[in-house]
mmCIF file of C-alpha atoms in Angstrom:
data_model
loop_
_atom_site.group_PDB
_atom_site.id
_atom_site.type_symbol
_atom_site.label_atom_id
_atom_site.label_comp_id
_atom_site.label_asym_id
_atom_site.label_seq_id
_atom_site.Cartn_x
_atom_site.Cartn_y
_atom_site.Cartn_z
ATOM 1 C CA MET A 30 104.143 59.117 132.019
ATOM 2 C CA PHE A 31 107.931 59.686 132.434
ATOM 3 C CA ALA A 32 108.214 61.203 135.738
ATOM 4 C CA THR A 33 108.097 58.473 138.000
ATOM 5 C CA ASN A 34 110.547 56.555 135.931
ATOM 6 C CA PRO A 35 113.863 56.880 137.766
ATOM 7 C CA ILE A 36 115.455 56.387 134.467
ATOM 8 C CA PHE A 37 114.197 59.807 133.153
ATOM 9 C CA ARG A 38 114.762 61.318 136.354
ATOM 10 C CA VAL A 39 117.738 61.098 135.832
ATOM 11 C CA ALA A 40 118.347 62.209 131.687
ATOM 12 C CA ASP A 41 119.153 65.321 131.022
ATOM 13 C CA ASN A 42 116.660 66.863 128.487
ATOM 14 C CA TYR A 43 119.389 66.245 125.657
ATOM 15 C CA GLU A 44 118.831 62.725 126.004
ATOM 16 C CA ARG A 45 115.411 62.730 126.736
ATOM 17 C CA ILE A 46 114.658 64.095 123.217
ATOM 18 C CA SER A 47 116.843 62.424 121.486
ATOM 19 C CA ALA A 48 115.748 58.740 123.136
ATOM 20 C CA PHE A 49 112.173 60.021 122.013
ATOM 21 C CA THR A 50 112.834 61.230 118.247
ATOM 22 C CA GLU A 51 115.149 58.066 118.701
ATOM 23 C CA TYR A 52 111.150 56.130 118.939
ATOM 24 C CA MET A 53 109.125 58.509 117.141
ATOM 25 C CA LYS A 54 111.801 57.122 113.616
ATOM 26 C CA ARG A 55 111.232 53.645 114.964
ATOM 27 C CA ALA A 56 107.401 53.328 115.150
ATOM 28 C CA ASN A 57 107.239 55.680 111.898
ATOM 29 C CA GLU A 58 109.152 52.658 110.152
ATOM 30 C CA ALA A 59 107.297 49.550 111.589
ATOM 31 C CA TYR A 60 103.957 51.254 110.198
ATOM 32 C CA TYR A 61 105.437 52.206 107.323
ATOM 33 C CA THR A 62 106.190 48.758 106.988
ATOM 34 C CA GLU A 63 103.635 47.532 108.201
ATOM 35 C CA ARG A 64 101.109 49.873 105.491
ATOM 36 C CA ARG A 65 103.254 48.890 101.994
ATOM 37 C CA LYS A 66 103.048 44.795 103.375
ATOM 38 C CA ILE A 67 99.056 45.622 102.845
ATOM 39 C CA LYS A 68 99.227 47.811 100.215
ATOM 40 C CA ARG A 69 101.505 44.680 98.506
ATOM 41 C CA TYR A 70 99.118 42.030 99.913
ATOM 42 C CA HIS A 71 95.725 43.774 97.958
ATOM 43 C CA GLU A 72 97.806 44.512 94.851
ATOM 44 C CA ARG A 73 98.537 41.055 94.653
ATOM 45 C CA LYS A 74 95.624 39.731 95.675
ATOM 46 C CA ASN A 75 93.827 42.382 93.004
ATOM 47 C CA ARG A 76 96.401 40.933 90.125
ATOM 48 C CA GLU A 77 94.919 37.096 90.967
ATOM 49 C CA LEU A 78 91.204 38.065 91.047
ATOM 50 C CA TYR A 79 92.143 39.823 87.096
ATOM 51 C CA ARG A 80 94.030 36.481 86.031
ATOM 52 C CA GLU A 81 90.818 34.664 87.305
ATOM 53 C CA MET A 82 87.995 37.154 85.576
ATOM 54 C CA LEU A 83 90.984 36.154 82.849
ATOM 55 C CA GLU A 84 90.051 32.456 83.027
ATOM 56 C CA GLU A 85 86.110 32.688 83.870
ATOM 57 C CA LYS A 86 86.059 34.395 80.714
ATOM 58 C CA PHE A 87 87.928 32.364 78.035
ATOM 59 C CA LYS A 88 86.076 29.223 79.533
ATOM 60 C CA GLN A 89 82.853 31.162 79.075
ATOM 61 C CA GLY A 90 84.205 32.327 75.518
ATOM 62 C CA GLN A 91 83.473 35.629 75.838
ATOM 63 C CA PHE A 92 86.998 35.620 74.526
ATOM 64 C CA THR A 93 89.732 33.473 72.223
ATOM 65 C CA ILE A 94 93.282 33.827 71.619
ATOM 66 C CA LYS A 95 92.443 36.002 68.394
ATOM 67 C CA THR A 96 91.047 38.784 70.093
ATOM 68 C CA LYS A 97 92.675 41.995 70.937
ATOM 69 C CA TRP A 98 93.339 43.966 73.899
ATOM 70 C CA ASN A 99 90.562 46.504 72.630
ATOM 71 C CA LYS A 100 87.897 44.706 72.075
ATOM 72 C CA PHE A 101 88.557 42.404 75.098
ATOM 73 C CA VAL A 102 88.507 46.349 76.909
ATOM 74 C CA VAL A 103 84.781 47.157 76.145
ATOM 75 C CA GLN A 104 83.477 43.533 77.477
ATOM 76 C CA VAL A 105 85.257 44.547 81.031
ATOM 77 C CA LYS A 106 85.611 48.111 81.039
ATOM 78 C CA ASP A 107 82.675 47.897 84.393
ATOM 79 C CA ASP A 108 84.755 45.081 85.582
ATOM 80 C CA PRO A 109 85.404 45.252 89.528
ATOM 81 C CA ARG A 110 88.124 43.525 88.982
ATOM 82 C CA TYR A 111 89.473 45.244 85.410
ATOM 83 C CA LEU A 112 88.693 49.004 87.492
ATOM 84 C CA ASN A 113 91.352 48.278 90.678
ATOM 85 C CA MET A 114 94.108 46.811 88.573
ATOM 86 C CA VAL A 115 94.262 50.562 86.772
ATOM 87 C CA GLY A 116 96.342 52.637 87.680
ATOM 88 C CA GLN A 117 97.670 50.274 90.011
ATOM 89 C CA PRO A 118 102.092 50.451 89.892
ATOM 90 C CA GLY A 119 102.849 46.853 88.450
ATOM 91 C CA SER A 120 101.591 45.041 85.765
ATOM 92 C CA THR A 121 98.663 46.686 83.862
ATOM 93 C CA PRO A 122 96.116 44.707 82.478
ATOM 94 C CA LYS A 123 96.816 44.766 79.345
ATOM 95 C CA GLU A 124 99.985 43.493 80.415
ATOM 96 C CA LEU A 125 98.685 40.743 82.109
ATOM 97 C CA PHE A 126 96.221 40.113 79.659
ATOM 98 C CA ASP A 127 98.753 39.513 76.732
ATOM 99 C CA ASP A 128 101.027 36.746 79.426
ATOM 100 C CA PHE A 129 97.644 35.241 79.140
ATOM 101 C CA ILE A 130 96.683 34.783 75.245
ATOM 102 C CA ALA A 131 100.665 33.886 74.910
ATOM 103 C CA THR A 132 100.204 31.323 77.594
ATOM 104 C CA GLU A 133 96.976 30.216 76.111
ATOM 105 C CA LYS A 134 98.514 30.083 71.954
ATOM 106 C CA GLU A 135 101.951 28.331 72.959
ATOM 107 C CA THR A 136 99.244 25.355 75.282
ATOM 108 C CA PHE A 137 97.133 25.334 72.472
ATOM 109 C CA LYS A 138 100.272 24.778 69.601
ATOM 110 C CA GLN A 139 101.503 21.528 71.928
ATOM 111 C CA GLN A 140 97.799 20.506 71.681
ATOM 112 C CA LYS A 141 98.011 21.015 68.103
ATOM 113 C CA GLY A 142 100.521 18.869 67.864
ATOM 114 C CA THR A 143 98.628 15.754 69.480
ATOM 115 C CA LEU A 144 95.524 15.587 67.553
ATOM 116 C CA LYS A 145 97.444 15.505 64.129
ATOM 117 C CA GLN A 146 99.237 13.061 65.619
ATOM 118 C CA ILE A 147 95.984 10.822 66.035
ATOM 119 C CA ILE A 148 94.731 12.390 62.416
ATOM 120 C CA LYS A 149 97.720 10.929 60.836
ATOM 121 C CA THR A 150 96.958 7.771 62.029
ATOM 122 C CA GLY A 151 94.105 7.561 59.588
ATOM 123 C CA THR A 152 91.366 6.182 61.726
ATOM 124 C CA ILE A 153 89.488 8.918 61.834
ATOM 125 C CA GLU A 154 87.236 10.079 58.702
ATOM 126 C CA LEU A 155 87.421 13.822 59.058
ATOM 127 C CA LYS A 156 84.039 16.149 57.510
ATOM 128 C CA SER A 157 83.743 19.895 56.623
ATOM 129 C CA GLU A 158 80.577 19.408 58.491
ATOM 130 C CA MET A 159 81.182 17.596 61.244
ATOM 131 C CA ALA A 160 79.661 19.038 64.348
ATOM 132 C CA PHE A 161 81.490 19.440 67.862
ATOM 133 C CA GLU A 162 79.457 16.410 69.015
ATOM 134 C CA GLU A 163 81.132 14.084 66.259
ATOM 135 C CA PHE A 164 83.674 15.469 66.954
ATOM 136 C CA ASP A 165 84.231 14.935 70.820
ATOM 137 C CA SER A 166 82.738 11.577 70.160
ATOM 138 C CA LYS A 167 85.761 10.401 67.938
ATOM 139 C CA PHE A 168 88.184 11.638 69.259
ATOM 140 C CA GLY A 169 87.488 11.388 72.869
ATOM 141 C CA LYS A 170 88.706 7.383 72.397
ATOM 142 C CA TYR A 171 92.464 8.716 72.626
ATOM 143 C CA PRO A 172 93.494 9.323 76.292
ATOM 144 C CA GLU A 173 95.853 12.390 74.250
ATOM 145 C CA TYR A 174 92.221 14.194 73.917
ATOM 146 C CA SER A 175 90.807 13.210 76.701
ATOM 147 C CA LYS A 176 92.971 15.477 79.042
ATOM 148 C CA ILE A 177 92.449 18.747 77.230
ATOM 149 C CA GLU A 178 90.353 20.784 78.476
ATOM 150 C CA GLU A 179 86.608 21.660 76.955
ATOM 151 C CA LYS A 180 87.470 25.231 75.794
ATOM 152 C CA ASN A 181 90.807 24.469 73.816
ATOM 153 C CA ARG A 182 88.836 20.839 71.898
ATOM 154 C CA ARG A 183 86.410 23.687 70.492
ATOM 155 C CA PHE A 184 89.376 25.442 69.431
ATOM 156 C CA LEU A 185 91.221 22.694 67.604
ATOM 157 C CA HIS A 186 87.442 21.327 66.301
ATOM 158 C CA GLU A 187 87.138 24.757 64.298
ATOM 159 C CA TYR A 188 90.661 24.848 63.334
ATOM 160 C CA VAL A 189 89.951 21.283 62.098
ATOM 161 C CA VAL A 190 87.231 21.764 60.064
ATOM 162 C CA SER A 191 88.452 24.939 59.385
ATOM 163 C CA LYS A 192 91.335 23.012 57.631
ATOM 164 C CA VAL A 193 89.548 20.608 55.651
ATOM 165 C CA LYS A 194 87.326 22.891 54.573
ATOM 166 C CA GLU A 195 90.636 24.784 52.691
ATOM 167 C CA ARG A 196 91.645 20.927 51.947
ATOM 168 C CA GLU A 197 88.218 20.211 49.678
ATOM 169 C CA GLN A 198 87.962 23.524 47.890
ATOM 170 C CA GLU A 199 91.736 23.521 46.926
ATOM 171 C CA THR A 200 91.098 19.938 45.390
ATOM 172 C CA LEU A 201 87.526 21.642 44.027
ATOM 173 C CA LYS A 202 89.356 24.168 42.238
ATOM 174 C CA LYS A 203 92.046 21.341 40.702
ATOM 175 C CA TYR A 204 89.335 19.031 39.794
ATOM 176 C CA LYS A 205 87.697 22.140 38.086
ATOM 177 C CA LYS A 206 90.752 22.723 35.549
ATOM 178 C CA ALA A 207 91.473 19.131 34.865
ATOM 179 C CA LEU A 208 87.947 18.351 33.799
ATOM 180 C CA LYS A 209 88.865 21.710 31.593
ATOM 181 C CA LYS A 210 91.977 20.686 30.346
ATOM 182 C CA TYR A 211 90.222 16.873 29.688
ATOM 183 C CA GLU A 212 87.444 19.076 27.402
ATOM 184 C CA GLU A 213 90.326 19.980 25.933
ATOM 185 C CA PHE A 214 92.976 17.015 25.460
ATOM 186 C CA LEU A 215 89.149 15.212 24.147
ATOM 187 C CA LYS A 216 89.083 18.083 21.266
ATOM 188 C CA ALA A 217 92.610 17.897 20.169
ATOM 189 C CA LEU A 218 91.908 14.141 20.175
ATOM 190 C CA GLU A 219 92.247 12.562 16.921
ATOM 191 C CA GLY A 220 89.921 9.889 15.203
ATOM 192 C CA VAL A 221 87.071 10.194 17.889
ATOM 193 C CA SER A 222 82.913 10.117 16.107
ATOM 194 C CA LYS A 223 80.055 8.746 16.756
ATOM 195 C CA ASN A 224 80.762 5.100 16.798
ATOM 196 C CA SER A 225 83.313 5.231 18.787
ATOM 197 C CA LYS A 226 84.583 3.542 22.686
ATOM 198 C CA TYR A 227 85.745 4.719 25.250
ATOM 199 C CA GLU A 228 88.116 1.610 25.578
ATOM 200 C CA GLU A 229 89.616 2.158 22.500
ATOM 201 C CA PHE A 230 91.129 5.339 23.658
ATOM 202 C CA LYS A 231 91.492 5.164 27.697
ATOM 203 C CA GLU A 232 95.401 3.658 27.303
ATOM 204 C CA VAL A 233 95.605 7.329 25.557
ATOM 205 C CA ILE A 234 93.729 9.290 28.043
ATOM 206 C CA ASP A 235 95.492 6.939 31.118
ATOM 207 C CA GLN A 236 98.991 8.054 29.900
ATOM 208 C CA LYS A 237 98.466 11.738 31.245
ATOM 209 C CA GLU A 238 98.490 11.754 34.994
ATOM 210 C CA LYS A 239 97.112 15.136 35.382
ATOM 211 C CA PHE A 240 93.474 12.900 34.497
ATOM 212 C CA SER A 241 94.134 11.156 37.500
ATOM 213 C CA ILE A 242 91.562 13.087 39.338
ATOM 214 C CA ILE A 243 88.468 12.187 37.131
ATOM 215 C CA PRO A 244 86.466 9.391 38.486
ATOM 216 C CA GLU A 245 86.554 6.834 35.718
ATOM 217 C CA GLU A 246 82.741 7.089 34.856
ATOM 218 C CA GLU A 247 83.412 10.556 34.627
ATOM 219 C CA LYS A 248 85.647 10.365 31.737
ATOM 220 C CA SER A 249 83.757 7.989 30.223
ATOM 221 C CA HIS A 250 80.587 9.861 30.300
ATOM 222 C CA ARG A 251 82.116 13.288 29.363
ATOM 223 C CA PHE A 252 84.060 11.054 26.385
ATOM 224 C CA TYR A 253 80.665 9.921 24.952
ATOM 225 C CA ASP A 254 79.038 13.152 25.239
ATOM 226 C CA TYR A 255 82.175 14.561 22.938
ATOM 227 C CA ALA A 256 81.427 12.206 20.392
ATOM 228 C CA LEU A 257 77.232 12.961 20.391
ATOM 229 C CA ARG A 258 78.259 16.444 19.575
ATOM 230 C CA ILE A 259 80.786 15.805 16.865
ATOM 231 C CA ASP A 260 78.070 13.531 14.964
ATOM 232 C CA ASP A 261 75.264 16.293 15.670
ATOM 233 C CA ARG A 262 77.653 19.293 14.439
ATOM 234 C CA GLN A 263 78.635 17.259 11.548
ATOM 235 C CA ARG A 264 74.996 16.398 10.903
ATOM 236 C CA SER A 265 73.829 19.452 11.019
ATOM 237 C CA ILE A 266 76.455 20.878 8.050
ATOM 238 C CA SER A 267 75.216 18.670 5.794
ATOM 239 C CA GLU A 268 72.131 19.484 6.195
ATOM 240 C CA GLU A 269 72.576 23.125 5.531
ATOM 241 C CA PRO A 270 71.468 23.737 1.696
ATOM 242 C CA GLY A 271 74.603 23.798 -0.693
ATOM 243 C CA ALA A 272 76.805 22.931 2.337
ATOM 244 C CA ILE A 273 79.784 20.427 0.825
ATOM 245 C CA GLU A 274 82.321 19.652 3.382
ATOM 246 C CA LYS A 275 85.489 20.741 2.583
ATOM 247 C CA PRO A 276 88.901 18.564 2.679
ATOM 248 C CA ARG A 277 91.040 19.448 5.641
ATOM 249 C CA LYS A 278 93.637 21.162 3.425
ATOM 250 C CA ASP A 279 91.161 23.659 1.767
ATOM 251 C CA ARG A 280 89.467 24.046 5.102
ATOM 252 C CA LYS A 281 93.121 25.291 5.932
ATOM 253 C CA LYS A 282 93.993 27.473 2.157
ATOM 254 C CA SER A 283 90.339 29.454 3.001
ATOM 255 C CA ARG A 284 91.016 29.952 6.797
ATOM 256 C CA ARG A 285 94.416 31.727 5.257
ATOM 257 C CA HIS A 286 93.121 33.091 3.000
ATOM 258 C CA ARG A 287 90.106 34.984 5.240
ATOM 259 C CA SER A 288 93.316 35.598 7.579
ATOM 260 C CA SER A 289 95.356 37.270 4.581
ATOM 261 C CA SER A 290 91.909 39.266 3.537
ATOM 262 C CA ARG A 291 91.975 41.106 6.865
ATOM 263 C CA SER A 292 95.299 42.036 6.949
ATOM 264 C CA SER A 293 94.362 43.591 3.681
ATOM 265 C CA SER A 294 91.739 45.318 4.712
ATOM 266 C CA GLY A 295 93.428 46.109 7.989
ATOM 267 C CA HIS A 296 96.515 47.535 5.634
ATOM 268 C CA GLU A 297 93.817 49.084 3.491
ATOM 269 C CA LYS A 298 92.317 50.928 6.537
ATOM 270 C CA LYS A 299 95.356 52.260 7.666
ATOM 271 C CA ARG A 300 96.073 53.829 3.986
ATOM 272 C CA LYS A 301 92.632 55.777 3.878
ATOM 273 C CA ARG A 302 93.564 57.303 7.354
ATOM 274 C CA TYR A 303 97.177 58.065 6.396
ATOM 275 C CA GLU A 304 95.879 59.494 3.215
ATOM 276 C CA SER A 305 92.955 61.389 5.154
ATOM 277 C CA SER A 306 95.810 62.697 7.272
ATOM 278 C CA GLU A 307 97.880 63.984 4.404
ATOM 279 C CA GLU A 308 94.922 66.071 3.619
ATOM 280 C CA ARG A 309 93.991 67.230 7.150
ATOM 281 C CA GLU A 310 97.725 68.409 6.806
ATOM 282 C CA HIS A 311 97.539 69.799 3.196
ATOM 283 C CA ARG A 312 94.335 72.004 3.923
ATOM 284 C CA LYS A 313 95.815 73.364 7.021
ATOM 285 C CA ARG A 314 99.707 74.480 5.053
ATOM 286 C CA SER A 315 96.939 75.644 2.045
ATOM 287 C CA LYS A 316 94.566 77.814 4.810
ATOM 288 C CA HIS A 317 97.983 79.043 6.965
ATOM 289 C CA HIS A 318 99.602 79.790 3.698
ATOM 290 C CA ASP A 319 96.544 81.358 3.027
ATOM 291 C CA ARG A 320 96.755 83.557 6.129
ATOM 292 C CA ASP A 321 100.367 84.809 5.376
ATOM 293 C CA LYS A 322 99.225 85.932 1.488
ATOM 294 C CA GLY A 323 96.609 88.518 2.821
ATOM 295 C CA LYS A 324 98.381 89.482 6.274
ATOM 296 C CA ASP A 325 101.635 90.383 3.254
ATOM 297 C CA ARG A 326 99.287 92.636 1.054
ATOM 298 C CA ASP A 327 97.439 94.563 4.220
ATOM 299 C CA SER A 328 100.922 95.626 4.999
ATOM 300 C CA ILE A 329 101.734 96.027 1.266
ATOM 301 C CA SER A 330 98.715 98.276 0.717
ATOM 302 C CA SER A 331 99.208 100.289 3.926
ATOM 303 C CA GLY A 332 102.662 101.206 2.774
ATOM 304 C CA LYS A 333 101.348 102.614 -0.407
ATOM 305 C CA ARG A 334 98.858 104.290 2.126
ATOM 306 C CA LYS A 335 101.387 105.752 4.184
ATOM 307 C CA SER A 336 103.983 106.841 1.078
ATOM 308 C CA ARG A 337 101.216 108.566 -1.111
ATOM 309 C CA ASP A 338 100.067 110.444 2.291
ATOM 310 C CA GLY A 339 103.522 111.475 3.182
ATOM 311 C CA GLY A 340 103.639 112.679 -0.548
ATOM 312 C CA LYS A 341 100.624 115.091 0.109
ATOM 313 C CA ALA A 342 101.969 116.936 2.738
ATOM 314 C CA SER A 343 105.614 117.165 1.240
ATOM 315 C CA ASP A 344 103.768 119.046 -1.524
ATOM 316 C CA ARG A 345 101.426 121.217 0.505
ATOM 317 C CA ARG A 346 104.555 122.316 2.211
ATOM 318 C CA LYS A 347 106.337 123.161 -0.954
ATOM 319 C CA SER A 348 103.527 125.221 -1.819
ATOM 320 C CA LYS A 349 103.172 127.138 1.390
ATOM 321 C CA ASN A 350 107.247 127.856 1.596
ATOM 322 C CA LYS A 351 106.994 128.481 -2.542
ATOM 323 C CA ASP A 352 103.673 131.299 -1.725
ATOM 324 C CA SER A 353 105.389 132.816 1.291
ATOM 325 C CA ALA A 354 109.465 133.458 -0.185
ATOM 326 C CA GLU A 355 106.549 135.147 -3.319
ATOM 327 C CA ILE A 356 104.768 137.517 -0.532
ATOM 328 C CA SER A 357 108.600 138.077 0.154
ATOM 329 C CA LYS A 358 109.776 139.950 -2.832
ATOM 330 C CA ALA A 359 106.993 141.851 -3.273
ATOM 331 C CA ASN A 360 107.570 143.197 -0.156
ATOM 332 C CA GLU A 361 111.235 144.165 -1.053
ATOM 333 C CA PRO A 362 110.894 147.285 -3.933
ATOM 334 C CA ALA A 363 107.976 148.794 -1.498
ATOM 335 C CA ALA A 364 110.757 148.828 1.303
ATOM 336 C CA ASP A 365 113.498 149.812 -1.627
ATOM 337 C CA THR A 366 110.649 153.290 -2.653
ATOM 338 C CA LYS A 367 110.203 154.676 0.894
#
């Protein structure tokens, strides 16, 4: 190829090898540079397709700003747009997912502020049973709301309905508490009878601000209901045979008497329990004392038995020694005779 080239022919072997090496080096650099560009292009394309997948599934409602990664990855584990991202250098699928959720949360926060400004005008009545179509039609009259995408409109509808439900539950709780307090207030109110009129006590009741949450009709109805209950209770007491209503002072005395009798009976029970515990302790001590006496008697009798046996043994030894002494004396004369 280079045999007819005049430059190649005049060059020596070292120059030819150096030129060829430099050429191959530049060719390799150009080749790998192009390969890197193609690889980066495919990686960038994979990220773009993955972001498009996130946007698509978010619009379809397959996940929301509250969805966690471990729940989302189960849905897309077989999607090629997700699989192409696995093992790719740069941002991971989870990082792109987290970035997407953070961006959507910030957008939702801004749109939520816009919606609150519309609600503060007071032109829209909010209900906990409000459907999305009704919500969308009421807020659709405002140009600020029209700029919001439909996917976020549904999130805003869910957010508003949940807040309205919380407010209704809190109001209901306060209302029930006020009714309970109102019943207790009526019981403590003096001068109420079956002939009493609500208007006579209305001024006193209205002074209590905590009952303002109760409608006027409800307060009146409960007042008359309480007055009838008082009348029924008094009638039932008067119809009992031999029942005589005690004056207020006597009722107080009887209550004090009952409380004192209950306290005295309680002291009596405590005293009996104390005496019974004392008796148990006494029986226990006497039982231990008898057991100790029995042990002492046994030890004394065993000591006597041992001393008696020891005396008998010493007597036997003495008699044996005496017999041996007599035998030795009897043998002594015989020896002398010999």
